[in-house]
Coordinates of C-alpha atoms and ligand atoms in Angstrom, one line a residue:
M1 CA 67.1 -74.0 -93.6
P2 CA 67.7 -74.9 -97.2
A3 CA 65.5 -77.8 -98.2
V4 CA 61.7 -77.9 -97.0
V5 CA 59.4 -80.3 -97.8
I6 CA 55.5 -79.6 -97.9
I7 CA 53.2 -82.9 -98.0
G8 CA 49.8 -83.0 -97.4
A9 CA 48.9 -85.4 -94.4
Q10 CA 45.3 -86.8 -95.4
W11 CA 43.8 -87.4 -98.9
G12 CA 44.7 -84.3 -100.6
D13 CA 43.1 -80.7 -100.7
E14 CA 44.7 -79.9 -97.7
G15 CA 45.8 -76.4 -98.6
K16 CA 49.0 -77.1 -99.9
G17 CA 48.9 -74.7 -102.4
K18 CA 48.2 -71.7 -99.7
A19 CA 51.2 -73.1 -97.6
T20 CA 53.5 -72.8 -100.4
D21 CA 52.3 -69.2 -100.8
L22 CA 52.8 -68.2 -97.3
L23 CA 56.2 -68.8 -97.6
G24 CA 56.8 -67.8 -101.1
S25 CA 58.7 -64.8 -100.3
R26 CA 60.9 -66.6 -98.5
I27 CA 61.7 -69.1 -100.7
D28 CA 64.1 -68.9 -103.6
Y29 CA 63.2 -72.5 -105.6
V30 CA 60.0 -74.5 -105.5
V31 CA 59.9 -77.8 -107.0
K32 CA 57.0 -80.1 -107.5
F33 CA 58.4 -83.6 -107.4
N34 CA 55.3 -86.2 -107.9
G35 CA 52.0 -86.2 -109.7
G36 CA 50.9 -84.3 -112.5
N37 CA 47.7 -82.3 -113.6
N38 CA 46.0 -84.4 -111.3
A39 CA 46.5 -81.7 -108.6
G40 CA 44.5 -78.7 -108.1
H41 CA 45.8 -75.9 -105.5
T42 CA 43.7 -72.8 -105.5
V43 CA 45.4 -69.5 -104.2
V44 CA 43.7 -66.6 -103.0
I45 CA 45.9 -63.1 -103.3
G46 CA 43.7 -60.1 -102.6
D47 CA 40.7 -60.6 -104.3
Q48 CA 42.5 -62.7 -106.7
K49 CA 42.1 -66.6 -106.9
Y50 CA 44.4 -68.9 -109.1
A51 CA 44.0 -72.5 -109.6
L52 CA 47.1 -74.4 -110.1
H53 CA 47.2 -78.2 -111.8
L54 CA 50.7 -78.8 -113.1
L55 CA 52.7 -75.9 -112.0
P56 CA 54.4 -75.5 -108.7
S57 CA 52.2 -72.8 -106.5
G58 CA 55.2 -71.0 -105.9
I59 CA 55.3 -69.7 -109.2
L60 CA 53.0 -67.2 -108.0
S61 CA 55.6 -65.7 -105.9
P62 CA 57.9 -63.1 -107.6
G63 CA 61.5 -64.0 -107.9
V64 CA 60.9 -67.8 -107.1
T65 CA 62.4 -70.0 -109.6
P66 CA 59.9 -72.6 -110.3
V67 CA 61.0 -76.3 -111.0
I68 CA 59.4 -79.3 -112.4
G69 CA 61.3 -82.2 -111.3
N70 CA 61.9 -85.5 -112.8
G71 CA 58.8 -87.2 -110.5
V72 CA 56.4 -85.7 -112.5
V73 CA 54.5 -86.4 -115.1
I74 CA 53.7 -83.8 -117.7
D75 CA 50.8 -83.1 -120.1
I76 CA 52.6 -80.5 -122.2
E77 CA 49.3 -79.0 -123.2
V78 CA 48.1 -78.4 -120.3
L79 CA 51.2 -77.1 -119.0
F80 CA 51.4 -74.4 -122.0
D81 CA 47.8 -73.6 -121.1
E82 CA 48.2 -72.6 -117.5
L83 CA 51.4 -70.8 -118.5
D84 CA 49.5 -68.9 -121.3
A85 CA 46.8 -68.4 -118.3
L86 CA 49.5 -66.9 -115.9
I87 CA 51.0 -64.8 -118.6
A88 CA 47.7 -63.2 -119.3
R89 CA 47.2 -62.2 -115.7
G90 CA 50.7 -60.7 -115.4
V91 CA 52.6 -63.6 -113.7
D92 CA 56.2 -63.4 -114.9
V93 CA 56.8 -67.6 -115.8
S94 CA 60.0 -67.1 -117.2
K95 CA 62.1 -68.6 -114.8
L96 CA 60.3 -71.8 -115.0
K97 CA 62.4 -75.2 -115.2
V98 CA 61.4 -78.5 -116.3
S99 CA 63.3 -81.6 -115.9
A100 CA 64.6 -83.3 -118.9
N101 CA 64.0 -86.8 -117.3
A102 CA 60.2 -86.0 -116.4
H103 CA 58.0 -88.6 -117.9
V104 CA 55.1 -87.0 -120.6
I105 CA 51.4 -88.0 -120.6
T106 CA 50.2 -88.6 -124.2
H107 CA 46.8 -89.0 -125.9
Y108 CA 46.8 -92.6 -125.0
H109 CA 47.5 -92.5 -121.7
R110 CA 44.5 -90.4 -121.0
T111 CA 42.4 -92.9 -122.9
L112 CA 43.9 -95.8 -121.4
D113 CA 43.0 -94.1 -117.9
K114 CA 39.4 -93.4 -118.9
V115 CA 38.9 -96.7 -120.3
T116 CA 40.6 -98.9 -117.7
E117 CA 38.2 -97.0 -115.1
R118 CA 34.9 -98.1 -117.1
F119 CA 36.3 -101.5 -117.2
L120 CA 36.6 -101.4 -113.6
G121 CA 32.9 -100.7 -113.1
K122 CA 31.9 -101.0 -109.4
R123 CA 35.9 -101.2 -108.2
Q124 CA 36.7 -97.8 -109.8
I125 CA 39.3 -96.0 -108.3
G126 CA 37.4 -92.5 -109.4
T127 CA 41.0 -91.0 -111.0
T128 CA 41.0 -87.8 -112.4
G129 CA 41.3 -89.3 -115.8
R130 CA 44.2 -87.1 -116.6
G131 CA 46.5 -90.0 -117.6
I132 CA 48.2 -90.4 -114.5
G133 CA 48.1 -93.9 -113.6
P134 CA 48.9 -95.4 -117.5
T135 CA 52.1 -93.0 -117.9
Y136 CA 53.5 -93.8 -114.3
A137 CA 53.0 -97.5 -115.1
D138 CA 54.8 -96.9 -118.8
K139 CA 57.8 -95.2 -116.3
I140 CA 58.1 -98.2 -114.2
N141 CA 57.4 -100.6 -117.5
R142 CA 60.3 -98.8 -119.0
V143 CA 58.3 -97.7 -121.9
G144 CA 57.6 -94.0 -121.4
I145 CA 58.4 -91.3 -123.4
R146 CA 60.6 -88.1 -121.4
V147 CA 60.8 -85.0 -121.6
Q148 CA 64.1 -85.0 -123.3
D149 CA 62.8 -87.6 -126.2
I150 CA 61.1 -84.8 -127.5
F151 CA 64.3 -83.4 -129.2
D152 CA 65.2 -86.2 -131.0
E153 CA 62.8 -87.5 -133.4
G154 CA 64.3 -90.5 -134.1
I155 CA 64.2 -92.0 -130.7
L156 CA 60.6 -90.3 -130.1
R157 CA 59.1 -92.2 -132.9
Q158 CA 61.0 -95.5 -132.2
K159 CA 59.8 -95.3 -128.0
V160 CA 56.4 -94.2 -129.0
E161 CA 55.7 -97.0 -131.8
A162 CA 57.0 -99.4 -128.8
A163 CA 54.9 -98.4 -126.5
L164 CA 51.9 -98.2 -128.9
D165 CA 52.9 -101.9 -130.2
Q166 CA 51.5 -103.1 -127.1
K167 CA 48.7 -100.4 -126.2
N168 CA 46.9 -100.9 -129.5
H169 CA 46.4 -104.5 -128.9
L170 CA 44.9 -103.6 -125.5
L171 CA 42.6 -100.9 -127.0
V172 CA 41.4 -102.6 -130.0
K173 CA 41.1 -106.2 -128.5
I174 CA 40.0 -105.4 -124.8
Y175 CA 38.8 -102.1 -124.7
N176 CA 37.0 -102.0 -127.9
R177 CA 38.7 -98.6 -128.9
R178 CA 40.0 -97.8 -132.2
A179 CA 44.1 -98.1 -132.8
I180 CA 46.3 -94.9 -132.1
E181 CA 48.6 -94.0 -135.0
A182 CA 51.8 -93.7 -133.9
D183 CA 52.5 -90.2 -136.4
E184 CA 49.5 -88.9 -134.5
I185 CA 51.5 -88.9 -131.2
V186 CA 54.9 -88.0 -132.6
E187 CA 53.7 -84.7 -134.6
S188 CA 51.7 -83.7 -131.6
L189 CA 54.7 -84.0 -129.0
L190 CA 57.2 -82.6 -132.0
S191 CA 54.9 -79.5 -132.2
Y192 CA 55.7 -78.6 -128.5
A193 CA 59.5 -78.9 -128.9
E194 CA 60.0 -75.2 -129.6
R195 CA 58.2 -73.6 -126.8
L196 CA 59.4 -76.5 -124.3
K197 CA 63.2 -76.3 -125.4
P198 CA 64.4 -73.1 -123.0
M199 CA 62.6 -74.5 -120.2
V200 CA 64.1 -77.8 -120.2
A201 CA 67.4 -78.4 -117.8
D202 CA 69.1 -80.6 -115.4
T203 CA 67.0 -79.5 -112.6
A204 CA 68.6 -82.2 -110.4
L205 CA 71.7 -80.3 -110.9
E206 CA 70.4 -76.7 -110.5
I207 CA 68.8 -77.7 -107.4
H208 CA 72.1 -79.2 -105.8
Q209 CA 73.6 -75.7 -106.9
A210 CA 71.3 -73.7 -105.1
L211 CA 71.5 -75.4 -102.2
E212 CA 75.3 -75.3 -102.1
A213 CA 74.7 -71.9 -102.7
D214 CA 72.8 -71.8 -99.3
K215 CA 69.3 -70.9 -101.3
T216 CA 66.3 -71.9 -99.8
V217 CA 64.4 -74.8 -101.8
L218 CA 60.7 -75.8 -101.2
F219 CA 59.5 -79.2 -102.3
E220 CA 56.0 -79.1 -102.9
A221 CA 54.0 -82.2 -103.0
G222 CA 51.0 -83.1 -105.0
Q223 CA 48.4 -85.5 -103.3
A224 CA 48.9 -86.7 -100.2
T225 CA 50.1 -89.3 -97.9
M226 CA 47.2 -91.2 -97.8
L227 CA 47.1 -91.2 -101.9
D228 CA 50.5 -92.2 -101.8
V229 CA 51.1 -95.7 -103.8
D230 CA 53.4 -97.1 -100.8
H231 CA 52.1 -95.7 -98.3
G232 CA 48.1 -95.0 -98.7
T233 CA 45.1 -96.8 -99.1
Y234 CA 46.0 -99.0 -101.8
P235 CA 44.6 -99.5 -104.5
F236 CA 42.5 -96.1 -103.7
V237 CA 45.6 -94.4 -104.4
T238 CA 47.5 -92.0 -107.1
S239 CA 50.6 -93.6 -108.8
S240 CA 53.2 -91.7 -107.4
S241 CA 55.2 -90.8 -104.4
A242 CA 53.6 -88.1 -102.6
T243 CA 55.3 -88.5 -99.2
A244 CA 58.8 -86.8 -98.2
G245 CA 60.7 -89.3 -99.7
G246 CA 59.3 -89.0 -103.1
A247 CA 61.0 -85.1 -102.7
S248 CA 64.4 -87.0 -102.9
T249 CA 63.9 -89.4 -105.7
G250 CA 61.4 -86.7 -107.3
S251 CA 64.2 -84.1 -108.1
G252 CA 67.3 -85.6 -107.3
I253 CA 68.7 -84.6 -104.0
G254 CA 70.3 -86.9 -101.0
P255 CA 67.5 -87.3 -98.3
G256 CA 70.2 -85.9 -96.0
R257 CA 69.9 -82.7 -97.5
I258 CA 65.9 -82.3 -95.9
Q259 CA 65.9 -80.6 -92.9
R260 CA 62.2 -79.9 -92.3
V261 CA 59.1 -81.3 -93.3
I262 CA 55.9 -79.4 -92.9
G263 CA 52.7 -81.5 -93.0
I264 CA 49.6 -79.6 -94.2
V265 CA 46.5 -81.2 -92.5
K266 CA 42.9 -80.3 -92.5
A267 CA 41.1 -79.4 -88.9
Y268 CA 38.4 -81.9 -90.3
T269 CA 39.2 -84.6 -93.4
T270 CA 37.9 -84.7 -97.0
R271 CA 38.3 -87.3 -99.6
V272 CA 37.8 -87.5 -103.5
G273 CA 37.6 -90.6 -105.3
A274 CA 36.8 -93.8 -104.1
G275 CA 38.3 -96.1 -100.9
P276 CA 38.0 -96.3 -97.6
F277 CA 37.4 -93.4 -94.8
P278 CA 36.6 -93.8 -91.7
T279 CA 35.4 -90.7 -90.3
E280 CA 33.2 -89.7 -93.4
L281 CA 29.7 -88.3 -92.8
F282 CA 26.8 -88.9 -94.6
D283 CA 24.6 -86.7 -92.4
A284 CA 23.6 -82.9 -92.1
S285 CA 27.4 -82.6 -90.5
G286 CA 28.8 -83.7 -93.6
E287 CA 26.8 -81.2 -95.8
F288 CA 27.7 -78.7 -93.4
L289 CA 31.3 -79.2 -93.6
R290 CA 30.8 -79.5 -97.5
A291 CA 29.3 -76.0 -97.9
N292 CA 31.3 -73.7 -95.2
G293 CA 34.7 -75.3 -96.8
F294 CA 33.9 -75.2 -100.1
E295 CA 34.9 -78.5 -100.7
F296 CA 34.6 -79.4 -104.7
G297 CA 37.5 -80.7 -106.5
T298 CA 39.5 -77.6 -107.7
T299 CA 40.4 -80.3 -110.9
T300 CA 37.1 -82.1 -111.4
G301 CA 34.7 -79.9 -109.6
R302 CA 33.3 -83.2 -107.6
P303 CA 31.7 -82.9 -104.2
R304 CA 34.6 -84.1 -101.6
R305 CA 33.7 -86.8 -99.1
C306 CA 33.9 -84.8 -95.7
G307 CA 34.1 -86.3 -92.2
W308 CA 35.7 -85.2 -88.9
Y309 CA 39.3 -84.9 -88.0
D310 CA 41.4 -88.4 -87.7
A311 CA 44.3 -88.1 -85.6
P312 CA 45.7 -92.1 -86.2
I313 CA 46.1 -90.5 -90.0
A314 CA 47.9 -87.6 -88.8
R315 CA 50.0 -89.5 -86.3
Y316 CA 50.5 -92.1 -89.3
S317 CA 51.7 -89.2 -91.6
A318 CA 53.8 -87.8 -89.1
R319 CA 55.8 -91.1 -88.9
I320 CA 55.9 -92.0 -92.4
N321 CA 56.9 -88.4 -93.8
G322 CA 59.2 -87.2 -90.5
V323 CA 57.0 -84.4 -90.0
T324 CA 58.6 -81.5 -88.1
D325 CA 55.5 -78.9 -88.4
F326 CA 51.8 -79.2 -89.1
V327 CA 50.2 -76.6 -90.5
L328 CA 46.5 -76.9 -89.5
T329 CA 44.1 -75.4 -92.1
K330 CA 40.5 -74.5 -92.4
L331 CA 40.0 -74.2 -88.5
D332 CA 37.2 -71.1 -89.5
V333 CA 35.2 -73.9 -91.2
L334 CA 34.4 -75.4 -87.8
T335 CA 32.8 -72.1 -86.6
G336 CA 29.6 -72.5 -85.3
L337 CA 29.2 -76.3 -84.3
E338 CA 28.9 -77.0 -80.9
T339 CA 30.6 -79.8 -80.4
I340 CA 33.6 -81.3 -82.6
P341 CA 34.4 -84.9 -82.6
V342 CA 37.6 -85.9 -83.4
C343 CA 38.9 -89.7 -83.8
V344 CA 41.0 -90.8 -81.5
A345 CA 41.1 -94.3 -82.4
Y346 CA 39.5 -97.1 -84.2
D347 CA 36.9 -100.4 -83.2
V348 CA 37.9 -102.9 -85.9
D349 CA 35.4 -105.5 -85.3
G350 CA 35.3 -105.2 -81.6
V351 CA 39.2 -104.6 -81.0
R352 CA 40.6 -101.3 -80.4
H353 CA 43.1 -99.7 -82.8
D354 CA 45.3 -96.9 -81.7
E355 CA 47.0 -96.8 -84.9
V356 CA 46.4 -97.0 -88.5
P357 CA 45.6 -100.9 -89.2
V358 CA 48.3 -102.3 -91.3
S359 CA 45.7 -104.9 -93.0
Q360 CA 43.6 -103.1 -95.7
S361 CA 40.3 -105.1 -95.1
D362 CA 40.7 -103.8 -91.3
F363 CA 40.9 -100.3 -92.4
H364 CA 37.7 -100.8 -94.1
H365 CA 36.1 -102.1 -91.1
A366 CA 37.5 -99.5 -89.2
V367 CA 34.6 -97.5 -87.0
P368 CA 36.0 -94.2 -85.4
I369 CA 35.8 -94.1 -81.6
Y370 CA 35.6 -90.0 -80.9
E371 CA 36.6 -87.7 -78.1
E372 CA 34.2 -84.8 -78.0
L373 CA 35.6 -81.4 -77.9
P374 CA 33.7 -78.1 -77.2
G375 CA 32.7 -75.8 -80.2
W376 CA 32.9 -72.1 -80.7
T377 CA 30.7 -69.6 -82.5
E378 CA 33.0 -66.4 -82.7
D379 CA 34.5 -65.5 -86.0
I380 CA 38.0 -66.3 -86.0
T381 CA 39.0 -65.5 -89.4
G382 CA 40.2 -62.0 -88.2
A383 CA 42.7 -63.9 -86.0
R384 CA 46.7 -63.2 -86.4
E385 CA 47.9 -64.3 -83.1
F386 CA 47.1 -67.8 -81.1
G387 CA 45.5 -65.4 -78.0
D388 CA 42.9 -63.8 -80.5
L389 CA 41.3 -67.4 -81.0
P390 CA 38.4 -67.9 -78.6
K391 CA 39.4 -70.4 -75.6
A392 CA 37.5 -73.3 -77.0
A393 CA 39.6 -73.2 -80.5
Q394 CA 42.9 -72.9 -78.8
D395 CA 41.9 -75.8 -76.8
Y396 CA 40.8 -77.7 -80.1
V397 CA 44.3 -76.8 -81.5
L398 CA 46.2 -77.9 -78.2
A399 CA 43.9 -80.9 -77.9
V400 CA 44.3 -82.0 -81.7
E401 CA 48.5 -81.2 -81.3
A402 CA 48.7 -83.8 -78.5
M403 CA 47.3 -86.5 -80.7
S404 CA 49.1 -85.9 -83.7
G405 CA 52.6 -86.5 -83.6
A406 CA 54.4 -83.3 -84.1
R407 CA 53.8 -79.3 -83.1
I408 CA 51.1 -77.4 -84.9
S409 CA 53.1 -74.3 -86.2
A410 CA 50.5 -72.5 -88.2
I411 CA 46.7 -72.6 -88.3
G412 CA 44.8 -71.2 -91.4
V413 CA 41.5 -68.9 -90.1
G414 CA 40.1 -68.1 -94.1
P415 CA 41.4 -69.0 -97.7
G416 CA 43.4 -65.6 -98.0
R417 CA 47.0 -65.3 -98.0
E418 CA 47.1 -63.2 -94.7
A419 CA 44.5 -65.5 -92.8
V420 CA 46.9 -67.3 -90.7
V421 CA 48.0 -67.7 -86.8
V422 CA 51.5 -68.3 -86.8
R423 CA 52.9 -69.9 -83.9
H424 CA 56.5 -71.2 -84.8
D425 CA 58.7 -70.0 -87.9
L426 CA 58.4 -72.4 -90.5
L427 CA 61.4 -72.0 -91.9
A428 CA 63.7 -70.9 -89.0
Ligands
LIG501 P1 45.7 -78.2 -102.1 O1 45.6 -79.3 -103.2 O2 46.3 -79.0 -100.8 O3 46.7 -77.0 -102.4 O4 44.3 -77.6 -101.7 P2 43.0 -76.8 -102.2 O5 43.5 -75.8 -103.2 O6 42.8 -78.2 -103.3 O7 42.0 -76.9 -101.6 C1 42.0 -76.3 -100.6 C2 40.9 -74.8 -100.3 O8 41.0 -74.8 -99.1 C3 41.7 -73.9 -101.3 O9 40.1 -73.8 -101.9 C4 42.0 -72.6 -100.4 O10 41.9 -71.5 -100.9 C5 40.9 -72.9 -99.1 N1 41.9 -72.8 -97.7 C6 43.4 -72.9 -97.9 N2 43.4 -72.7 -96.3 C7 42.2 -72.4 -95.9 C8 42.1 -72.0 -94.3 O11 42.7 -71.9 -93.6 N3 40.4 -71.4 -94.3 C9 39.7 -71.5 -95.6 N4 38.2 -71.3 -95.0 N5 39.8 -71.8 -96.4 C10 41.5 -72.3 -96.6
LIG502 P1 45.9 -82.1 -104.7 O1 47.7 -82.1 -105.0 C1 42.6 -85.1 -104.0 C2 42.7 -89.1 -106.1 C3 41.7 -88.9 -107.0 C4 41.6 -90.5 -107.4 C5 43.1 -91.0 -107.1 C6 43.8 -91.6 -108.1 O2 44.9 -81.1 -105.3 O3 45.5 -82.5 -103.3 P2 44.8 -89.8 -110.2 O4 44.0 -89.3 -111.2 O5 45.6 -89.4 -109.4 O6 45.3 -91.5 -110.8 O7 43.3 -90.6 -109.0 O8 43.6 -89.8 -106.3 N1 43.5 -87.4 -106.3 C7 43.3 -86.5 -105.8 N2 42.6 -86.1 -104.5 N3 43.5 -84.0 -104.4 C8 44.3 -84.4 -105.1 O9 45.3 -83.6 -105.4 C9 44.4 -86.0 -106.1 N4 44.8 -86.4 -107.2 C10 44.7 -87.4 -107.4 O10 40.2 -88.5 -106.9 O11 40.6 -91.0 -106.1
LIG503 MG1 43.9 -79.7 -104.3

């Protein structure tokens, strides 16, 4: 089972970090292929809690080679800070490989992210302000700075000057900000070169060689299907390919290599930032999910918007990604509810839609049609076999599985590494 992809099936924060960590001891490489330090993954190992943003979660497993692929955008200062924090806690980070083709987030990208959001006013996306969108825009616009440019001062200067020629007009004339000096950017990027150099590699070649040698490579997505720039709720999305196809373009392996796609899906739904969210709750039930699930952003600390499970979204994700297995996370958070509503379809202006509507306006108007499932009160955090779960919790899993387009192979029953019920081996 060499190439396995993990993706988020909703709007992020499904527990991808924990799922990667769960497989950690059985994988050889873990590759982050999209996004940047907009992501936030919390992994709990024993009494230790790790919050990772830019680094793949697999870095916490001894023996795993972590890779930052070409599809990622890198804030190098954040990269070094995150590495230093792990080193201080005794984690071996020496194997990290960084793609020479990954794009670099600079000061002007962060500035532009913040000022464009401010300019959008009511229409703002609620980005993480980390410079993600402007860096991907430069990549597509062919004025980006790549990791390899940092090792050639002449080229670097040319590229930074070309990028700033455009941006300073924008910053000064439109956004009323001061111009940014090319020197300032070039100097700061050059100051990273020495430490960065040994990590930089032809990562596509290394991954290819690993697969040829029958190593197990896990491709770990940041963000999620509904935040994907093509398949999400555009324009309320991130700027990268967070779906399974992104694993191929964002790392440089052929799509035919991918043998399994694991979709991480929460037993309810959350979203951070703006945009449509049909099952969102504004009442005490939403508060219940937020408090019990501790739904506050790992990156920005913002309270997450909370709502019930949305089966059409799970089916949509199963389709778009070719999900072979779901991991249903945070089932324990639902403990104590008398009944649990699950969205089975939408009512859009009086018309029933069984699938996610293709028109964004329709999706904005989608009102969930719920089926009520019986709840349970027993503590399930100690469950390790499916049979350990109370009957109502088993029935919830089976009902959701039947609606979601792929089998549920594992169930999260708590934040800890061991708090999981495995039904089918995710790598077999
Ligand atoms: P990611 O962005 O998909 O990696 O997810 P985050 O780490 O941002 O958010 C998931 C949160 O849920 C983290 O705080 C995890 O420790 C926690 N978590 C993951 N799985 C479970 C679970 O099964 N039960 C509970 N209670 N918490 C979980
Ligand atoms: P993980 O990997 C949840 C959201 C932001 C915003 C939109 C665009 O932890 O699941 P961006 O800064 O990417 O341009 O913001 O995407 N967003 C996330 N929401 N989890 C994430 O990552 C997210 N990364 C970005 O809140 O709405
Ligand atoms: Mg997260």
